PDB file of C-alpha atoms in Angstrom:
ATOM      1  CA  MET A   1      67.492 141.651  41.235  1.00  0.00           C
ATOM      2  CA  ALA A   2      64.442 142.916  41.156  1.00  0.00           C
ATOM      3  CA  GLU A   3      62.992 142.942  37.133  1.00  0.00           C
ATOM      4  CA  ALA A   4      61.999 146.141  35.859  1.00  0.00           C
ATOM      5  CA  GLY A   5      57.825 146.673  36.453  1.00  0.00           C
ATOM      6  CA  ASP A   6      58.220 144.248  39.400  1.00  0.00           C
ATOM      7  CA  SER A   7      56.931 146.442  42.337  1.00  0.00           C
ATOM      8  CA  ARG A   8      57.382 143.446  44.627  1.00  0.00           C
ATOM      9  CA  PRO A   9      60.179 144.907  47.633  1.00  0.00           C
ATOM     10  CA  ALA A  10      63.365 143.268  47.707  1.00  0.00           C
ATOM     11  CA  ARG A  11      63.835 140.301  50.220  1.00  0.00           C
ATOM     12  CA  ARG A  12      66.790 141.184  52.479  1.00  0.00           C
ATOM     13  CA  VAL A  13      69.649 138.343  52.915  1.00  0.00           C
ATOM     14  CA  VAL A  14      71.128 138.481  55.999  1.00  0.00           C
ATOM     15  CA  PRO A  15      74.058 136.308  55.961  1.00  0.00           C
ATOM     16  CA  ASN A  16      74.572 133.051  57.293  1.00  0.00           C
ATOM     17  CA  GLY A  17      76.680 134.196  60.558  1.00  0.00           C
ATOM     18  CA  ARG A  18      74.440 137.164  61.070  1.00  0.00           C
ATOM     19  CA  ALA A  19      71.531 134.823  60.811  1.00  0.00           C
ATOM     20  CA  THR A  20      72.632 132.158  64.173  1.00  0.00           C
ATOM     21  CA  VAL A  21      74.016 134.954  65.964  1.00  0.00           C
ATOM     22  CA  MET A  22      71.006 137.127  65.804  1.00  0.00           C
ATOM     23  CA  ALA A  23      69.317 133.870  66.476  1.00  0.00           C
ATOM     24  CA  VAL A  24      70.989 133.055  69.391  1.00  0.00           C
ATOM     25  CA  GLY A  25      72.273 136.572  70.953  1.00  0.00           C
ATOM     26  CA  TRP A  26      68.569 138.374  71.023  1.00  0.00           C
ATOM     27  CA  PRO A  27      67.017 135.524  73.172  1.00  0.00           C
ATOM     28  CA  ALA A  28      70.091 135.147  75.633  1.00  0.00           C
ATOM     29  CA  LEU A  29      70.211 138.885  75.925  1.00  0.00           C
ATOM     30  CA  GLY A  30      66.503 138.855  76.154  1.00  0.00           C
ATOM     31  CA  LEU A  31      67.034 136.032  78.918  1.00  0.00           C
ATOM     32  CA  ALA A  32      70.030 137.756  80.882  1.00  0.00           C
ATOM     33  CA  VAL A  33      67.752 140.920  81.102  1.00  0.00           C
ATOM     34  CA  ALA A  34      65.210 138.882  83.014  1.00  0.00           C
ATOM     35  CA  ILE A  35      67.728 137.254  84.911  1.00  0.00           C
ATOM     36  CA  GLY A  36      69.132 140.675  85.563  1.00  0.00           C
ATOM     37  CA  GLY A  37      65.194 142.307  87.097  1.00  0.00           C
ATOM     38  CA  TRP A  38      64.691 138.654  88.845  1.00  0.00           C
ATOM     39  CA  TRP A  39      67.948 139.543  90.777  1.00  0.00           C
ATOM     40  CA  VAL A  40      67.466 143.146  91.268  1.00  0.00           C
ATOM     41  CA  VAL A  41      64.043 142.943  92.618  1.00  0.00           C
ATOM     42  CA  THR A  42      64.939 139.711  94.807  1.00  0.00           C
ATOM     43  CA  SER A  43      68.663 140.635  95.958  1.00  0.00           C
ATOM     44  CA  ALA A  44      69.729 143.741  95.155  1.00  0.00           C
ATOM     45  CA  PHE A  45      66.051 145.726  96.292  1.00  0.00           C
ATOM     46  CA  PRO A  46      64.182 143.120  98.021  1.00  0.00           C
ATOM     47  CA  LEU A  47      60.965 143.941  97.062  1.00  0.00           C
ATOM     48  CA  VAL A  48      59.803 140.163  97.044  1.00  0.00           C
ATOM     49  CA  HIS A  49      59.333 137.894  99.936  1.00  0.00           C
ATOM     50  CA  PRO A  50      62.008 135.017  99.186  1.00  0.00           C
ATOM     51  CA  ALA A  51      59.197 132.865  99.997  1.00  0.00           C
ATOM     52  CA  VAL A  52      57.565 133.803  97.230  1.00  0.00           C
ATOM     53  CA  LEU A  53      60.224 134.676  94.839  1.00  0.00           C
ATOM     54  CA  PRO A  54      63.456 133.239  96.000  1.00  0.00           C
ATOM     55  CA  PRO A  55      66.736 135.092  94.322  1.00  0.00           C
ATOM     56  CA  PRO A  56      67.938 133.744  91.571  1.00  0.00           C
ATOM     57  CA  ALA A  57      70.876 132.091  93.743  1.00  0.00           C
ATOM     58  CA  GLU A  58      68.784 130.370  95.762  1.00  0.00           C
ATOM     59  CA  VAL A  59      67.370 128.624  92.693  1.00  0.00           C
ATOM     60  CA  LEU A  60      70.257 127.241  90.950  1.00  0.00           C
ATOM     61  CA  ALA A  61      71.690 125.620  94.110  1.00  0.00           C
ATOM     62  CA  ALA A  62      68.216 123.966  94.836  1.00  0.00           C
ATOM     63  CA  PHE A  63      68.210 122.823  91.220  1.00  0.00           C
ATOM     64  CA  GLN A  64      71.727 121.395  91.387  1.00  0.00           C
ATOM     65  CA  VAL A  65      70.833 119.487  95.276  1.00  0.00           C
ATOM     66  CA  LYS A  66      67.728 118.071  93.798  1.00  0.00           C
ATOM     67  CA  SER A  67      68.521 117.441  89.614  1.00  0.00           C
ATOM     68  CA  ALA A  68      67.783 114.315  89.206  1.00  0.00           C
ATOM     69  CA  GLU A  69      64.606 114.182  90.764  1.00  0.00           C
ATOM     70  CA  LEU A  70      63.870 117.574  88.919  1.00  0.00           C
ATOM     71  CA  LEU A  71      65.137 116.357  85.310  1.00  0.00           C
ATOM     72  CA  GLY A  72      62.775 113.347  86.365  1.00  0.00           C
ATOM     73  CA  GLY A  73      60.119 115.168  86.386  1.00  0.00           C
ATOM     74  CA  LEU A  74      60.788 117.172  83.091  1.00  0.00           C
ATOM     75  CA  THR A  75      60.994 113.871  81.355  1.00  0.00           C
ATOM     76  CA  THR A  76      57.997 113.214  82.612  1.00  0.00           C
ATOM     77  CA  THR A  77      55.935 115.777  81.766  1.00  0.00           C
ATOM     78  CA  THR A  78      57.405 116.514  78.673  1.00  0.00           C
ATOM     79  CA  LEU A  79      55.913 113.414  77.578  1.00  0.00           C
ATOM     80  CA  GLU A  80      52.377 114.202  78.586  1.00  0.00           C
ATOM     81  CA  THR A  81      52.332 117.806  77.066  1.00  0.00           C
ATOM     82  CA  VAL A  82      53.505 116.340  73.564  1.00  0.00           C
ATOM     83  CA  ALA A  83      51.290 113.051  73.620  1.00  0.00           C
ATOM     84  CA  GLY A  84      48.683 114.981  74.666  1.00  0.00           C
ATOM     85  CA  PHE A  85      49.499 117.906  72.446  1.00  0.00           C
ATOM     86  CA  LEU A  86      49.586 115.286  69.327  1.00  0.00           C
ATOM     87  CA  ILE A  87      46.201 113.744  70.391  1.00  0.00           C
ATOM     88  CA  SER A  88      44.808 117.101  70.061  1.00  0.00           C
ATOM     89  CA  VAL A  89      46.769 117.641  66.999  1.00  0.00           C
ATOM     90  CA  VAL A  90      45.055 114.507  65.037  1.00  0.00           C
ATOM     91  CA  ALA A  91      41.343 115.199  66.872  1.00  0.00           C
ATOM     92  CA  GLY A  92      41.534 119.588  66.129  1.00  0.00           C
ATOM     93  CA  VAL A  93      42.105 118.756  62.625  1.00  0.00           C
ATOM     94  CA  LEU A  94      39.503 116.437  61.457  1.00  0.00           C
ATOM     95  CA  ILE A  95      37.205 118.713  63.275  1.00  0.00           C
ATOM     96  CA  GLY A  96      38.479 121.776  61.520  1.00  0.00           C
ATOM     97  CA  LEU A  97      38.183 119.588  58.596  1.00  0.00           C
ATOM     98  CA  LEU A  98      34.206 119.037  59.143  1.00  0.00           C
ATOM     99  CA  LEU A  99      33.915 122.289  60.046  1.00  0.00           C
ATOM    100  CA  ALA A 100      35.172 123.478  57.069  1.00  0.00           C
ATOM    101  CA  ALA A 101      33.182 121.429  55.158  1.00  0.00           C
ATOM    102  CA  SER A 102      30.153 121.272  55.813  1.00  0.00           C
ATOM    103  CA  ARG A 103      28.089 124.794  56.970  1.00  0.00           C
ATOM    104  CA  ALA A 104      25.502 122.623  58.910  1.00  0.00           C
ATOM    105  CA  ALA A 105      28.277 120.954  61.005  1.00  0.00           C
ATOM    106  CA  GLU A 106      29.777 125.029  61.294  1.00  0.00           C
ATOM    107  CA  ARG A 107      26.936 126.264  62.834  1.00  0.00           C
ATOM    108  CA  MET A 108      25.269 123.246  64.501  1.00  0.00           C
ATOM    109  CA  PHE A 109      28.314 122.171  66.754  1.00  0.00           C
ATOM    110  CA  SER A 110      30.933 125.746  66.908  1.00  0.00           C
ATOM    111  CA  PRO A 111      28.923 127.392  69.732  1.00  0.00           C
ATOM    112  CA  LEU A 112      29.367 123.780  71.543  1.00  0.00           C
ATOM    113  CA  LEU A 113      32.751 124.511  70.845  1.00  0.00           C
ATOM    114  CA  VAL A 114      33.218 127.731  71.940  1.00  0.00           C
ATOM    115  CA  ALA A 115      31.352 126.993  75.417  1.00  0.00           C
ATOM    116  CA  ILE A 116      33.512 123.779  75.772  1.00  0.00           C
ATOM    117  CA  ASN A 117      36.591 126.388  75.750  1.00  0.00           C
ATOM    118  CA  ALA A 118      35.618 128.848  77.983  1.00  0.00           C
ATOM    119  CA  VAL A 119      34.482 126.687  80.581  1.00  0.00           C
ATOM    120  CA  PRO A 120      37.679 126.840  82.934  1.00  0.00           C
ATOM    121  CA  LYS A 121      39.817 124.019  83.314  1.00  0.00           C
ATOM    122  CA  ILE A 122      40.683 124.319  86.572  1.00  0.00           C
ATOM    123  CA  ALA A 123      37.510 123.190  88.037  1.00  0.00           C
ATOM    124  CA  LEU A 124      37.144 120.290  86.010  1.00  0.00           C
ATOM    125  CA  GLY A 125      40.405 118.511  87.704  1.00  0.00           C
ATOM    126  CA  PRO A 126      38.591 116.952  90.279  1.00  0.00           C
ATOM    127  CA  LEU A 127      35.308 115.536  87.924  1.00  0.00           C
ATOM    128  CA  LEU A 128      38.887 114.198  85.320  1.00  0.00           C
ATOM    129  CA  VAL A 129      40.261 112.832  88.370  1.00  0.00           C
ATOM    130  CA  VAL A 130      36.441 111.156  89.939  1.00  0.00           C
ATOM    131  CA  SER A 131      36.542 109.769  85.943  1.00  0.00           C
ATOM    132  CA  LEU A 132      39.105 109.343  84.715  1.00  0.00           C
ATOM    133  CA  GLY A 133      41.275 107.973  88.084  1.00  0.00           C
ATOM    134  CA  TRP A 134      44.542 109.082  89.329  1.00  0.00           C
ATOM    135  CA  GLY A 135      47.588 109.331  86.480  1.00  0.00           C
ATOM    136  CA  GLN A 136      48.112 109.683  82.828  1.00  0.00           C
ATOM    137  CA  ARG A 137      44.609 109.751  81.752  1.00  0.00           C
ATOM    138  CA  PRO A 138      43.385 113.319  83.575  1.00  0.00           C
ATOM    139  CA  ILE A 139      46.505 114.567  82.747  1.00  0.00           C
ATOM    140  CA  LEU A 140      45.838 113.628  78.890  1.00  0.00           C
ATOM    141  CA  THR A 141      42.581 114.984  78.872  1.00  0.00           C
ATOM    142  CA  MET A 142      44.090 117.950  80.247  1.00  0.00           C
ATOM    143  CA  VAL A 143      45.830 119.043  77.757  1.00  0.00           C
ATOM    144  CA  PHE A 144      43.911 118.139  75.436  1.00  0.00           C
ATOM    145  CA  LEU A 145      40.770 120.148  76.647  1.00  0.00           C
ATOM    146  CA  LEU A 146      43.259 123.505  76.922  1.00  0.00           C
ATOM    147  CA  SER A 147      44.964 122.917  73.292  1.00  0.00           C
ATOM    148  CA  PHE A 148      42.690 121.345  71.115  1.00  0.00           C
ATOM    149  CA  PHE A 149      40.605 124.556  70.655  1.00  0.00           C
ATOM    150  CA  PRO A 150      43.104 127.106  68.576  1.00  0.00           C
ATOM    151  CA  ILE A 151      44.040 123.877  66.177  1.00  0.00           C
ATOM    152  CA  VAL A 152      40.056 123.158  65.210  1.00  0.00           C
ATOM    153  CA  LEU A 153      39.828 127.401  64.848  1.00  0.00           C
ATOM    154  CA  SER A 154      43.237 127.992  62.549  1.00  0.00           C
ATOM    155  CA  THR A 155      42.588 124.785  60.252  1.00  0.00           C
ATOM    156  CA  ALA A 156      38.744 126.263  59.939  1.00  0.00           C
ATOM    157  CA  THR A 157      39.991 129.835  59.234  1.00  0.00           C
ATOM    158  CA  GLY A 158      42.441 128.349  56.756  1.00  0.00           C
ATOM    159  CA  LEU A 159      40.589 125.879  54.679  1.00  0.00           C
ATOM    160  CA  THR A 160      37.718 128.047  53.934  1.00  0.00           C
ATOM    161  CA  THR A 161      39.799 131.571  52.971  1.00  0.00           C
ATOM    162  CA  THR A 162      41.260 130.209  49.767  1.00  0.00           C
ATOM    163  CA  PRO A 163      42.534 132.765  48.310  1.00  0.00           C
ATOM    164  CA  ALA A 164      40.153 133.138  45.620  1.00  0.00           C
ATOM    165  CA  GLU A 165      42.699 133.267  42.139  1.00  0.00           C
ATOM    166  CA  LEU A 166      43.913 129.528  43.204  1.00  0.00           C
ATOM    167  CA  ALA A 167      40.349 128.021  43.745  1.00  0.00           C
ATOM    168  CA  GLU A 168      39.375 129.685  40.576  1.00  0.00           C
ATOM    169  CA  LEU A 169      42.329 128.307  38.980  1.00  0.00           C
ATOM    170  CA  ALA A 170      41.468 124.980  39.891  1.00  0.00           C
ATOM    171  CA  ARG A 171      38.459 125.294  38.338  1.00  0.00           C
ATOM    172  CA  SER A 172      39.817 126.242  34.985  1.00  0.00           C
ATOM    173  CA  LEU A 173      41.807 122.810  35.079  1.00  0.00           C
ATOM    174  CA  ASP A 174      38.745 121.338  36.341  1.00  0.00           C
ATOM    175  CA  ALA A 175      40.045 119.617  39.254  1.00  0.00           C
ATOM    176  CA  SER A 176      38.307 117.456  40.921  1.00  0.00           C
ATOM    177  CA  ARG A 177      38.115 118.263  45.014  1.00  0.00           C
ATOM    178  CA  TRP A 178      40.009 116.119  46.414  1.00  0.00           C
ATOM    179  CA  GLN A 179      42.482 116.983  43.818  1.00  0.00           C
ATOM    180  CA  THR A 180      41.532 121.087  44.559  1.00  0.00           C
ATOM    181  CA  PHE A 181      41.969 119.909  48.547  1.00  0.00           C
ATOM    182  CA  ARG A 182      45.165 118.598  48.066  1.00  0.00           C
ATOM    183  CA  LYS A 183      46.670 121.023  45.421  1.00  0.00           C
ATOM    184  CA  VAL A 184      45.183 124.066  46.277  1.00  0.00           C
ATOM    185  CA  ARG A 185      43.624 124.054  49.520  1.00  0.00           C
ATOM    186  CA  LEU A 186      45.299 122.509  51.829  1.00  0.00           C
ATOM    187  CA  PRO A 187      48.488 123.668  50.695  1.00  0.00           C
ATOM    188  CA  ALA A 188      47.079 127.178  51.450  1.00  0.00           C
ATOM    189  CA  ALA A 189      45.613 126.535  55.225  1.00  0.00           C
ATOM    190  CA  LEU A 190      48.819 125.499  56.265  1.00  0.00           C
ATOM    191  CA  PRO A 191      50.417 128.967  57.679  1.00  0.00           C
ATOM    192  CA  HIS A 192      46.846 128.997  59.474  1.00  0.00           C
ATOM    193  CA  ILE A 193      47.067 125.756  60.752  1.00  0.00           C
ATOM    194  CA  PHE A 194      50.816 126.416  61.951  1.00  0.00           C
ATOM    195  CA  VAL A 195      49.587 129.261  63.458  1.00  0.00           C
ATOM    196  CA  GLY A 196      47.115 127.393  65.722  1.00  0.00           C
ATOM    197  CA  LEU A 197      49.420 124.784  66.950  1.00  0.00           C
ATOM    198  CA  LYS A 198      52.002 127.094  67.530  1.00  0.00           C
ATOM    199  CA  VAL A 199      49.494 128.907  70.204  1.00  0.00           C
ATOM    200  CA  ALA A 200      48.268 125.067  71.633  1.00  0.00           C
ATOM    201  CA  MET A 201      51.905 124.414  72.610  1.00  0.00           C
ATOM    202  CA  PRO A 202      51.806 126.490  75.787  1.00  0.00           C
ATOM    203  CA  LEU A 203      48.861 125.628  75.734  1.00  0.00           C
ATOM    204  CA  ALA A 204      49.750 121.559  76.064  1.00  0.00           C
ATOM    205  CA  ALA A 205      52.005 122.478  78.476  1.00  0.00           C
ATOM    206  CA  ILE A 206      50.063 124.173  80.669  1.00  0.00           C
ATOM    207  CA  GLY A 207      47.440 121.421  80.409  1.00  0.00           C
ATOM    208  CA  ALA A 208      49.899 119.471  81.615  1.00  0.00           C
ATOM    209  CA  VAL A 209      51.012 120.732  84.610  1.00  0.00           C
ATOM    210  CA  ILE A 210      47.008 121.815  85.583  1.00  0.00           C
ATOM    211  CA  GLY A 211      46.448 118.255  85.368  1.00  0.00           C
ATOM    212  CA  GLU A 212      49.447 117.071  87.785  1.00  0.00           C
ATOM    213  CA  PHE A 213      48.342 119.623  89.953  1.00  0.00           C
ATOM    214  CA  GLN A 214      45.248 117.861  90.243  1.00  0.00           C
ATOM    215  CA  ALA A 215      45.716 114.320  89.046  1.00  0.00           C
ATOM    216  CA  GLY A 216      49.765 113.390  88.988  1.00  0.00           C
ATOM    217  CA  GLU A 217      51.683 111.227  90.680  1.00  0.00           C
ATOM    218  CA  GLY A 218      55.633 112.919  89.397  1.00  0.00           C
ATOM    219  CA  GLY A 219      56.173 115.342  87.067  1.00  0.00           C
ATOM    220  CA  LEU A 220      56.887 118.922  87.244  1.00  0.00           C
ATOM    221  CA  GLY A 221      53.541 120.559  88.243  1.00  0.00           C
ATOM    222  CA  TYR A 222      53.269 117.174  91.196  1.00  0.00           C
ATOM    223  CA  GLN A 223      56.586 119.232  92.065  1.00  0.00           C
ATOM    224  CA  ILE A 224      55.871 122.689  92.177  1.00  0.00           C
ATOM    225  CA  VAL A 225      52.120 121.409  94.792  1.00  0.00           C
ATOM    226  CA  GLN A 226      54.932 119.010  96.623  1.00  0.00           C
ATOM    227  CA  TYR A 227      57.954 121.498  97.700  1.00  0.00           C
ATOM    228  CA  SER A 228      55.594 125.098  97.589  1.00  0.00           C
ATOM    229  CA  GLY A 229      53.708 122.661 100.918  1.00  0.00           C
ATOM    230  CA  ILE A 230      56.767 122.190 102.875  1.00  0.00           C
ATOM    231  CA  ALA A 231      57.407 126.119 101.762  1.00  0.00           C
ATOM    232  CA  ASP A 232      60.432 125.320  99.804  1.00  0.00           C
ATOM    233  CA  SER A 233      59.970 128.004  97.144  1.00  0.00           C
ATOM    234  CA  ALA A 234      63.322 128.121  96.040  1.00  0.00           C
ATOM    235  CA  THR A 235      62.735 124.315  94.326  1.00  0.00           C
ATOM    236  CA  ALA A 236      59.669 124.413  93.527  1.00  0.00           C
ATOM    237  CA  TRP A 237      60.912 128.002  91.604  1.00  0.00           C
ATOM    238  CA  ALA A 238      63.652 125.411  90.132  1.00  0.00           C
ATOM    239  CA  ALA A 239      60.973 123.083  89.208  1.00  0.00           C
ATOM    240  CA  ILE A 240      58.523 126.707  87.441  1.00  0.00           C
ATOM    241  CA  THR A 241      61.894 127.638  85.560  1.00  0.00           C
ATOM    242  CA  LEU A 242      62.106 123.671  83.703  1.00  0.00           C
ATOM    243  CA  VAL A 243      57.978 124.244  82.769  1.00  0.00           C
ATOM    244  CA  GLY A 244      59.061 127.495  81.096  1.00  0.00           C
ATOM    245  CA  THR A 245      62.276 126.024  79.535  1.00  0.00           C
ATOM    246  CA  MET A 246      60.182 123.134  78.550  1.00  0.00           C
ATOM    247  CA  SER A 247      57.793 125.642  76.452  1.00  0.00           C
ATOM    248  CA  VAL A 248      60.152 127.587  74.986  1.00  0.00           C
ATOM    249  CA  ALA A 249      62.575 124.390  73.952  1.00  0.00           C
ATOM    250  CA  LEU A 250      59.009 122.693  72.510  1.00  0.00           C
ATOM    251  CA  TYR A 251      57.707 125.773  70.876  1.00  0.00           C
ATOM    252  CA  SER A 252      61.021 126.071  68.586  1.00  0.00           C
ATOM    253  CA  ALA A 253      60.639 122.613  67.808  1.00  0.00           C
ATOM    254  CA  LEU A 254      57.323 123.243  66.518  1.00  0.00           C
ATOM    255  CA  VAL A 255      58.786 126.983  64.677  1.00  0.00           C
ATOM    256  CA  LEU A 256      61.832 124.772  63.242  1.00  0.00           C
ATOM    257  CA  VAL A 257      59.477 121.998  61.872  1.00  0.00           C
ATOM    258  CA  GLU A 258      57.173 124.997  60.057  1.00  0.00           C
ATOM    259  CA  ARG A 259      60.318 125.805  58.355  1.00  0.00           C
ATOM    260  CA  LEU A 260      61.236 122.485  57.134  1.00  0.00           C
ATOM    261  CA  ALA A 261      57.455 121.976  56.082  1.00  0.00           C
ATOM    262  CA  LEU A 262      56.456 125.178  54.671  1.00  0.00           C
ATOM    263  CA  PRO A 263      60.057 126.540  52.835  1.00  0.00           C
ATOM    264  CA  TRP A 264      57.821 128.546  50.605  1.00  0.00           C
ATOM    265  CA  VAL A 265      55.896 130.573  53.320  1.00  0.00           C
ATOM    266  CA  ARG A 266      59.276 132.518  53.642  1.00  0.00           C
ATOM    267  CA  GLU A 267      59.905 133.446  50.451  1.00  0.00           C
ATOM    268  CA  THR A 268      56.353 135.141  49.420  1.00  0.00           C
ATOM    269  CA  THR A 269      56.467 137.154  52.488  1.00  0.00           C
ATOM    270  CA  SER A 270      57.480 139.925  53.641  1.00  0.00           C
ATOM    271  CA  GLU A 271      60.165 140.587  56.271  1.00  0.00           C
ATOM    272  CA  ARG A 272      60.138 142.656  58.925  1.00  0.00           C
TER     273      ARG A 272
END
């Protein structure tokens, strides 16, 4: 119960069972609606040619026939996505720390980072193949190029927008710069950093697929190109569906890590 004079809104408590139903039920309902719409435009009222978007039943049948191959590609693409994403996290956080620590570095390198981010990455694919060869290196480089910028931006923003009252409290306690960073600035920046990580995660999956288009010897992106080339659109769409499923799973895992690492955020912010 809120104390007298406490103007903060009371936090709504949702029973665990109901929260579980809401967490699982709403996404399941959204998926059912999407599949229903897919079926309507491809089967009930064929508005799209099957070569462009085959019916859900054909995609499911293609997955059943080639499940081993598709799941192997899923494993390859998932490993590439996670590895490239982790590289982006390390590099992005370090660059963000540099920009936040030095105004001169921010003014020098921010325009360059924006320019790099603005370059169409698919245009770099052939150049990466020429310079790095086939295989993992150009794919991981593509993942990095697509996903590092949101991490840099969110890290720099979080570290330079520490609440004034917290910074003043650290100064009043004669905290050193390292103590202020570790106890005040970094914890205050973590919600911002996780926003950047959640933006970057789907981009990492896109980067892995684009890299496999250009330089892959396996993976879902490679399979999409191969099966599209022989007009097997059902199997190509099965691979596309697995890319989406992988992205949702990785994003959900990141959200879970955020909730476990930052339990105070949900307690100090309001719900919708």
